[in-house]
């Protein structure tokens, strides 16, 4: 939460005036003064408007300001004409180079919005849902989504009106944010007390009341924008005699950018001395978030009293007129935040009910998620069991050994199925086979041993027998 973020003007005109303002040249004797080396000019520090399309707004303004014709028309157009869209029509006379750059800026902005829409859908888990970008872009009123390619008069008109309206609502949104902050702080305090025993709770309550009283004990706070308040700045910040206070001189001293207006940031700077009476960052009892809310309240109060044309700027003429009013000379006392609670009891009750409902929804969501997790774990266990079973079956089939029949009198099934007449004869033993060979040789009249061979053939047969 950025409570110190500065606001800029409520319209394109005012913002461009800040960008275009030039300092009055001061004459000097160049023969006596040595000219400093020229340094490259740095662009003015950009001011964040707080709008989600802030960058697009500032880039469009920067390029329009470069066109001489548009710049001249801008300075000659009043606020009401700008709000009615008369200035936007001058876009038709802008140079081709500027129009081309504006077209490019618009295409980039449309692409940025589409990317944001897609990212939001991804976060919400709608990846499978088809996006209707044209329908979704309707929520962005500051550009014409029906023509995403070129920057036209309607785009400038939409941008001016949207920026004006959004900036007017910005302070309201900041107040609502601060109110939620204060209620959450009180809710946390109450929840903390519930965790303590009776004695500790009593001590905590006493300490809380002591801090409240200590915070409320501060010097008197002047009414913002009153003579007393401005004289105090004149004396303590500017170091000038309060008897010599001059409203016009004061205005010129604190118009820091010299554009002839007090913008919101310059106004808020005037209240620093008053805020230092109430808040000290080193004190436990002082909340710096509350200090920035107090600053915002002071600035809004002065704007409502002094800014007569409601352009979110205070001109010199408006300032001088305000210094002559009774409210400036004899102001009422200023009630600080501790005298004006940011929320009512009813708002606090509704806020706590909303928090309780949110907590209940989150708890239910946690239960649902746990059930989903348990179911996923159960399914994973089933898948693991199936995987193990499949691996076991695969191992059994891969390691199967074919049946081997021993060399014996057992027959294979197909052999057993053969007829008896086709059974092979039983094999003889080696000794029976040798005796059968001798009988066959004797029947044929052939020698059966070495001794039966003729002389001379016995040695040859013996030699063959001894060969390895």
Coordinates of C-alpha atoms in Angstrom, one line a residue:
X1 CA 0.0 0.0 0.0
X2 CA 1.7 3.2 -1.2
X3 CA 0.2 6.0 0.9
X4 CA 2.7 8.6 -0.2
X5 CA 2.1 8.2 -3.9
X6 CA 1.5 11.7 -5.4
X7 CA -1.5 12.4 -7.6
X8 CA -1.3 14.5 -10.8
X9 CA -3.9 16.7 -12.4
X10 CA -7.3 15.4 -13.2
X11 CA -7.1 15.9 -16.9
X12 CA -4.8 15.8 -19.9
X13 CA -4.7 19.6 -20.1
X14 CA -3.4 20.0 -16.6
X15 CA -0.8 17.2 -16.9
X16 CA 0.5 18.7 -20.2
X17 CA 0.7 22.1 -18.6
X18 CA 3.1 20.7 -16.1
X19 CA 5.2 19.1 -18.8
X20 CA 5.2 22.2 -20.9
X21 CA 6.0 24.8 -18.3
X22 CA 9.1 26.8 -18.9
X23 CA 11.2 28.9 -16.4
X24 CA 11.6 32.6 -17.0
X25 CA 15.1 33.4 -18.3
X26 CA 17.4 35.4 -16.1
X27 CA 19.7 37.9 -17.8
X28 CA 23.4 37.8 -16.8
X29 CA 26.7 39.4 -17.8
X30 CA 28.4 36.6 -19.8
X31 CA 31.7 38.5 -19.7
X32 CA 31.9 37.9 -15.9
X33 CA 30.3 34.6 -15.6
X34 CA 31.9 31.4 -16.9
X35 CA 29.4 29.3 -18.8
X36 CA 29.2 25.8 -17.3
X37 CA 29.6 22.9 -19.6
X38 CA 26.4 21.8 -21.3
X39 CA 25.0 18.7 -19.8
X40 CA 22.4 16.6 -21.5
X41 CA 18.9 17.5 -20.4
X42 CA 17.2 15.0 -18.2
X43 CA 13.5 14.4 -18.7
X44 CA 11.3 15.6 -15.9
X45 CA 10.5 13.0 -13.3
X46 CA 7.3 11.2 -14.2
X47 CA 4.5 11.4 -11.7
X48 CA 2.5 8.2 -11.2
X49 CA -1.2 9.0 -11.4
X50 CA -2.1 5.7 -9.7
X51 CA -4.2 4.6 -12.7
X52 CA -3.6 1.2 -14.2
X53 CA -3.1 2.8 -17.6
X54 CA -0.8 5.5 -16.3
X55 CA 2.1 4.7 -18.7
X56 CA -0.2 4.7 -21.7
X57 CA -1.7 8.1 -20.6
X58 CA 1.7 9.7 -20.2
X59 CA 3.1 8.4 -23.4
X60 CA 0.2 9.7 -25.4
X61 CA 0.5 13.1 -23.7
X62 CA 4.3 13.2 -24.4
X63 CA 3.8 12.7 -28.1
X64 CA 0.9 15.1 -28.5
X65 CA 2.9 17.7 -26.8
X66 CA 5.5 17.4 -29.5
X67 CA 3.0 18.6 -32.1
X68 CA 3.1 22.4 -32.4
X69 CA -0.5 22.8 -33.6
X70 CA -1.9 20.6 -30.9
X71 CA 0.2 22.4 -28.2
X72 CA -1.1 25.8 -29.2
X73 CA -4.7 24.6 -29.2
X74 CA -4.2 23.1 -25.8
X75 CA -3.1 26.4 -24.2
X76 CA -6.1 28.2 -25.7
X77 CA -8.8 25.6 -24.7
X78 CA -10.6 25.9 -21.3
X79 CA -11.3 23.0 -19.0
X80 CA -15.0 22.6 -19.9
X81 CA -14.2 22.4 -23.7
X82 CA -11.7 19.7 -23.0
X83 CA -14.2 17.7 -21.0
X84 CA -16.8 18.1 -23.8
X85 CA -14.4 16.6 -26.3
X86 CA -13.6 19.7 -28.3
X87 CA -9.8 19.3 -27.9
X88 CA -10.0 15.7 -29.1
X89 CA -11.2 16.9 -32.5
X90 CA -7.9 18.7 -33.1
X91 CA -6.2 15.3 -33.4
X92 CA -7.1 15.3 -37.1
X93 CA -4.6 18.1 -37.6
X94 CA -1.7 16.4 -35.9
X95 CA 1.3 15.5 -38.0
X96 CA 1.6 12.1 -39.6
X97 CA 4.7 11.2 -37.6
X98 CA 2.8 11.8 -34.3
X99 CA -0.3 9.9 -35.5
X100 CA 1.8 6.9 -36.5
X101 CA 3.4 6.8 -33.1
X102 CA 0.0 7.1 -31.4
X103 CA -1.2 4.2 -33.5
X104 CA 1.8 2.1 -32.3
X105 CA 1.1 3.1 -28.7
X106 CA -2.5 2.0 -28.9
X107 CA -1.6 -1.4 -30.5
X108 CA 0.9 -2.0 -27.6
X109 CA -1.7 -1.1 -25.0
X110 CA -4.3 -3.4 -26.6
X111 CA -1.7 -6.2 -26.6
X112 CA -0.9 -5.5 -23.0
X113 CA -4.5 -5.7 -22.0
X114 CA -5.0 -9.0 -23.9
X115 CA -1.9 -10.4 -22.1
X116 CA -3.4 -9.4 -18.7
X117 CA -6.7 -11.0 -19.6
X118 CA -4.9 -14.2 -20.6
X119 CA -2.8 -14.2 -17.4
X120 CA -5.8 -13.7 -15.3
X121 CA -7.5 -16.6 -17.0
X122 CA -4.5 -18.8 -16.4
X123 CA -4.4 -18.0 -12.7
X124 CA -8.1 -18.8 -12.4
X125 CA -7.6 -22.1 -14.1
X126 CA -9.6 -21.5 -17.3
X127 CA -7.0 -22.6 -19.8
X128 CA -9.4 -24.6 -21.9
X129 CA -12.0 -21.9 -22.2
X130 CA -12.0 -19.9 -25.4
X131 CA -11.5 -16.1 -24.8
X132 CA -13.7 -13.5 -26.3
X133 CA -11.1 -10.6 -26.2
X134 CA -13.5 -8.1 -27.8
X135 CA -16.1 -8.7 -25.1
X136 CA -13.5 -8.5 -22.3
X137 CA -11.9 -5.4 -23.7
X138 CA -15.2 -3.5 -23.2
X139 CA -14.3 -3.0 -19.5
X140 CA -11.4 -0.7 -20.5
X141 CA -13.3 2.5 -21.4
X142 CA -10.2 4.6 -22.0
X143 CA -9.7 3.3 -25.6
X144 CA -11.9 2.1 -28.5
X145 CA -11.5 -1.6 -28.5
X146 CA -13.4 -2.0 -31.7
X147 CA -10.5 -0.5 -33.6
X148 CA -7.3 -1.9 -32.0
X149 CA -4.9 -0.7 -34.7
X150 CA -5.2 3.1 -35.0
X151 CA -5.5 6.0 -32.6
X152 CA -8.5 8.1 -33.5
X153 CA -10.3 11.1 -32.2
X154 CA -12.6 8.8 -30.2
X155 CA -9.6 7.3 -28.4
X156 CA -8.3 10.7 -27.2
X157 CA -11.8 11.7 -26.1
X158 CA -12.2 8.5 -24.2
X159 CA -8.7 8.8 -22.6
X160 CA -9.4 12.4 -21.4
X161 CA -12.8 11.5 -19.9
X162 CA -11.7 8.3 -18.3
X163 CA -8.6 9.9 -16.7
X164 CA -10.7 12.8 -15.4
X165 CA -13.3 10.5 -13.9
X166 CA -10.8 7.9 -12.5
X167 CA -8.7 10.6 -10.8
X168 CA -11.8 12.1 -9.2
X169 CA -12.6 8.7 -7.8
X170 CA -9.0 7.9 -6.8
X171 CA -9.2 9.8 -3.4
X172 CA -12.4 8.0 -2.6
X173 CA -10.7 4.6 -3.2
X174 CA -7.7 5.6 -1.0
X175 CA -10.1 6.5 1.8
X176 CA -11.8 3.1 1.5
X177 CA -8.4 1.4 1.5
X178 CA -7.4 3.2 4.6
X179 CA -10.7 2.3 6.3
X180 CA -10.0 -1.4 5.6
X181 CA -6.5 -1.0 7.0
X182 CA -7.9 0.5 10.3
X183 CA -10.6 -2.2 10.7
X184 CA -8.0 -4.9 10.0
X185 CA -5.7 -3.4 12.6
X186 CA -8.5 -3.4 15.2
X187 CA -9.6 -6.9 14.2
X188 CA -6.0 -8.2 14.7
X189 CA -5.9 -6.5 18.1
X190 CA -9.1 -8.2 19.2
X191 CA -8.0 -11.6 18.0
X192 CA -4.7 -11.2 19.9
X193 CA -6.6 -10.4 23.1
X194 CA -8.5 -13.7 22.8
X195 CA -5.3 -15.6 23.0
X196 CA -4.3 -14.1 26.4
X197 CA -5.4 -15.0 29.9
X198 CA -7.3 -12.5 32.0
X199 CA -4.2 -10.9 33.6
X200 CA -2.3 -10.6 30.3
X201 CA -5.4 -9.2 28.6
X202 CA -5.8 -6.5 31.3
X203 CA -2.2 -5.4 30.9
X204 CA -2.6 -5.3 27.1
X205 CA -5.7 -3.2 27.4
X206 CA -4.0 -0.8 29.7
X207 CA -1.0 -0.4 27.4
X208 CA -3.4 0.2 24.5
X209 CA -5.2 3.0 26.3
X210 CA -1.8 4.5 27.4
X211 CA -0.6 4.7 23.7
X212 CA -3.9 6.3 22.6
X213 CA -3.6 9.0 25.2
X214 CA 0.1 9.6 24.4
X215 CA -0.7 9.9 20.7
X216 CA -3.5 12.5 21.4
X217 CA -1.2 14.6 23.5
X218 CA 0.3 16.9 20.9
X219 CA 0.5 20.7 20.2
X220 CA -2.5 22.3 18.6
X221 CA -2.9 21.6 14.9
X222 CA -3.8 24.7 12.8
X223 CA -6.6 24.6 10.3
X224 CA -5.1 23.5 6.9
X225 CA -4.9 26.5 4.6
X226 CA -5.6 29.1 7.2
X227 CA -3.6 32.2 7.9
X228 CA -2.1 30.7 11.1
X229 CA -1.0 27.5 9.3
X230 CA 0.6 29.3 6.4
X231 CA 2.3 31.8 8.7
X232 CA 3.8 29.0 10.6
X233 CA 5.3 27.6 7.4
X234 CA 6.5 31.1 6.5
X235 CA 8.3 31.4 9.8
X236 CA 9.6 27.9 10.5
X237 CA 10.2 26.5 7.0
X238 CA 11.0 29.7 5.1
X239 CA 12.8 31.5 7.9
X240 CA 10.8 34.7 7.4
X241 CA 9.2 37.2 9.9
X242 CA 5.6 36.3 10.4
X243 CA 4.8 40.0 10.5
X244 CA 5.9 40.3 6.9
X245 CA 3.7 37.5 5.7
X246 CA 2.5 38.2 2.1
X247 CA 0.2 35.7 0.4
X248 CA 1.5 36.3 -3.1
X249 CA 5.2 36.0 -2.1
X250 CA 4.2 32.8 -0.1
X251 CA 2.6 31.4 -3.3
X252 CA 5.6 32.0 -5.4
X253 CA 7.9 30.5 -2.8
X254 CA 6.0 27.2 -2.7
X255 CA 5.1 26.9 -6.4
X256 CA 8.1 24.7 -6.8
X257 CA 7.8 24.1 -10.5
X258 CA 7.0 27.7 -11.3
X259 CA 3.9 26.9 -13.4
X260 CA 1.6 29.4 -11.6
X261 CA -0.4 26.7 -9.9
X262 CA -0.4 24.7 -6.6
X263 CA -0.9 21.1 -7.6
X264 CA -1.8 18.4 -5.1
X265 CA 1.7 17.5 -4.4
X266 CA 2.8 21.1 -3.7
X267 CA -0.2 21.5 -1.4
X268 CA 0.5 18.4 0.6
X269 CA 4.1 19.6 1.2
X270 CA 2.6 22.6 3.0
X271 CA 1.2 20.4 5.7
X272 CA 4.4 18.7 6.8
X273 CA 4.9 21.0 9.8
X274 CA 1.4 20.3 11.1
X275 CA 1.8 16.6 10.7
X276 CA 5.1 16.6 12.6
X277 CA 3.2 17.8 15.6
X278 CA 1.1 14.6 15.6
X279 CA 3.3 11.9 14.2
X280 CA 6.9 10.8 14.9
X281 CA 8.1 7.6 13.1
X282 CA 10.2 6.8 16.2
X283 CA 7.2 6.6 18.5
X284 CA 5.3 3.4 19.1
X285 CA 2.0 5.1 19.3
X286 CA 2.3 6.9 16.0
X287 CA 1.2 5.1 12.8
X288 CA 2.8 6.5 9.6
X289 CA -0.1 5.1 7.4
X290 CA -2.4 7.3 9.5
X291 CA -0.1 10.3 8.9
X292 CA -0.5 10.0 5.2
X293 CA -4.3 9.7 5.5
X294 CA -4.2 12.9 7.6
X295 CA -2.2 14.6 4.9
X296 CA -4.8 13.5 2.3
X297 CA -7.6 14.9 4.4
X298 CA -5.9 18.2 4.7
X299 CA -5.2 18.5 1.0
X300 CA -8.8 17.6 0.1
X301 CA -10.1 20.2 2.6
X302 CA -8.1 23.0 1.1
X303 CA -9.0 21.9 -2.5
X304 CA -12.7 22.0 -1.6
X305 CA -12.4 25.5 -0.2
X306 CA -10.0 27.1 -2.7
X307 CA -10.2 25.3 -6.0
X308 CA -13.2 27.1 -7.4
X309 CA -13.2 25.6 -10.9
X310 CA -12.6 22.1 -9.7
X311 CA -9.6 21.4 -12.0
X312 CA -7.6 19.9 -9.1
X313 CA -5.2 22.9 -9.2
X314 CA -5.0 26.1 -7.2
X315 CA -4.1 29.1 -9.3
X316 CA -2.6 32.3 -7.9
X317 CA -5.9 34.1 -8.3
X318 CA -7.8 31.4 -6.5
X319 CA -5.3 31.4 -3.7
X320 CA -5.4 35.2 -3.2
X321 CA -9.2 35.2 -3.2
X322 CA -9.2 32.5 -0.5
X323 CA -6.8 34.5 1.8
X324 CA -9.5 37.2 2.0
X325 CA -12.3 35.0 3.3
X326 CA -13.3 34.7 6.9
X327 CA -12.4 31.0 7.0
X328 CA -8.8 32.0 6.3
X329 CA -8.6 34.6 8.9
X330 CA -10.8 33.0 11.6
X331 CA -10.8 29.3 11.0
X332 CA -12.5 26.6 13.0
X333 CA -10.4 24.1 14.9
X334 CA -9.2 21.1 13.0
X335 CA -10.2 17.7 14.1
X336 CA -7.6 15.1 13.6
X337 CA -8.0 11.4 12.9
X338 CA -8.1 10.3 16.5
X339 CA -11.1 12.6 16.9
X340 CA -12.8 11.1 13.8
X341 CA -12.8 7.3 13.7
X342 CA -12.4 6.1 10.1
X343 CA -15.3 3.5 10.5
X344 CA -18.5 3.0 12.3
X345 CA -19.4 0.2 14.7
X346 CA -21.8 -1.2 12.1
X347 CA -19.0 -1.2 9.4
X348 CA -16.7 -3.0 11.8
X349 CA -19.3 -5.6 12.5
X350 CA -19.9 -6.2 8.8
X351 CA -16.2 -6.3 8.2
X352 CA -15.6 -9.0 10.8
X353 CA -18.6 -11.0 9.5
X354 CA -17.0 -10.8 6.1
X355 CA -13.7 -12.0 7.4
X356 CA -15.4 -14.9 9.2
X357 CA -17.1 -15.9 6.0
X358 CA -13.8 -15.7 4.1
X359 CA -12.1 -17.9 6.8
X360 CA -15.0 -20.4 6.6
X361 CA -14.7 -20.5 2.8
X362 CA -11.0 -21.0 3.0
X363 CA -11.4 -23.8 5.5
X364 CA -13.9 -25.6 3.3
X365 CA -11.6 -25.2 0.3
X366 CA -8.8 -26.7 2.4
X367 CA -11.0 -29.7 3.2
X368 CA -11.9 -30.1 -0.4
X369 CA -8.3 -29.9 -1.5
X370 CA -7.3 -32.5 1.2
X371 CA -10.0 -34.9 -0.1
X372 CA -8.8 -34.4 -3.7
X373 CA -5.2 -35.1 -2.5
X374 CA -6.3 -38.3 -0.7
X375 CA -8.2 -39.5 -3.8
X376 CA -5.1 -38.8 -6.0
X377 CA -2.9 -40.7 -3.5
X378 CA -5.3 -43.6 -3.6
X379 CA -5.3 -43.6 -7.4
X380 CA -1.6 -43.4 -7.4
X381 CA -1.3 -46.5 -5.1
X382 CA -3.6 -48.4 -7.4
X383 CA -1.5 -47.5 -10.4
X384 CA 1.7 -48.5 -8.5
X385 CA 0.1 -51.9 -7.6
X386 CA -0.9 -52.5 -11.2
X387 CA 2.6 -51.5 -12.4
X388 CA 4.2 -54.0 -10.0
X389 CA 1.8 -56.8 -11.1
X390 CA 2.5 -56.1 -14.7
X391 CA 6.3 -56.2 -14.0
X392 CA 6.0 -59.6 -12.3
X393 CA 4.0 -61.1 -15.2
X394 CA 6.5 -59.7 -17.6
X395 CA 9.4 -61.2 -15.6
X396 CA 7.8 -64.7 -15.5
X397 CA 7.2 -64.7 -19.3
X398 CA 10.7 -63.5 -20.0
X399 CA 12.4 -66.1 -17.7
X400 CA 10.5 -69.2 -18.9
X401 CA 12.9 -72.2 -19.7
X402 CA 11.9 -74.7 -22.5
X403 CA 11.4 -78.4 -21.4
X404 CA 14.6 -80.5 -22.0
X405 CA 14.1 -84.3 -22.3
X406 CA 17.0 -86.5 -20.9
X407 CA 18.6 -89.0 -23.3
X408 CA 17.0 -92.2 -22.0
X409 CA 14.3 -94.6 -22.9
X410 CA 11.6 -91.9 -22.3
X411 CA 9.8 -90.9 -25.4
X412 CA 8.5 -87.5 -26.5
X413 CA 4.8 -87.3 -26.8
X414 CA 5.0 -87.4 -30.5
X415 CA 7.2 -90.5 -30.3
X416 CA 4.7 -92.2 -28.0
X417 CA 2.0 -91.5 -30.5
X418 CA 3.8 -93.5 -33.2
X419 CA 2.7 -97.2 -34.0
X420 CA 4.6 -100.0 -32.4
X421 CA 6.0 -101.2 -35.7
X422 CA 7.9 -98.0 -36.2
X423 CA 9.7 -98.0 -32.9
X424 CA 13.5 -97.8 -33.3
X425 CA 15.5 -100.9 -32.3
X426 CA 17.2 -100.7 -28.9
X427 CA 20.9 -99.7 -29.1
X428 CA 23.7 -102.2 -28.3
X429 CA 26.3 -101.7 -25.7
X430 CA 29.9 -101.0 -26.9
X431 CA 31.0 -104.6 -26.0
X432 CA 28.1 -106.2 -27.9
X433 CA 28.7 -103.9 -30.8
X434 CA 32.4 -105.0 -31.0
X435 CA 31.5 -108.7 -30.8
X436 CA 29.0 -108.2 -33.6
X437 CA 31.7 -106.6 -35.8
X438 CA 34.0 -109.7 -35.3
X439 CA 31.2 -112.0 -36.3
X440 CA 30.5 -110.0 -39.4
X441 CA 34.2 -110.1 -40.4
X442 CA 34.5 -113.9 -39.8
X443 CA 31.5 -114.5 -42.0
X444 CA 33.1 -112.5 -44.8
X445 CA 36.5 -114.4 -44.4
X446 CA 38.4 -111.2 -43.3
X447 CA 41.0 -111.1 -40.6
X448 CA 39.5 -110.3 -37.2
X449 CA 42.7 -109.3 -35.3
X450 CA 46.3 -108.1 -36.0
X451 CA 47.6 -111.7 -35.6
X452 CA 45.4 -112.8 -38.5
X453 CA 47.0 -110.2 -40.9
X454 CA 49.9 -111.3 -43.2
X455 CA 53.4 -110.6 -42.1
X456 CA 54.5 -107.0 -42.7
X457 CA 50.8 -105.8 -42.4
X458 CA 50.8 -106.4 -38.7
X459 CA 53.4 -103.6 -38.0
X460 CA 51.5 -101.1 -40.2
X461 CA 48.3 -101.9 -38.4
X462 CA 50.0 -101.6 -35.1
X463 CA 51.5 -98.2 -36.1
X464 CA 48.1 -96.9 -37.1
X465 CA 46.6 -98.1 -33.9
X466 CA 49.3 -96.1 -31.9
X467 CA 48.6 -92.8 -33.7
X468 CA 47.2 -90.3 -31.5

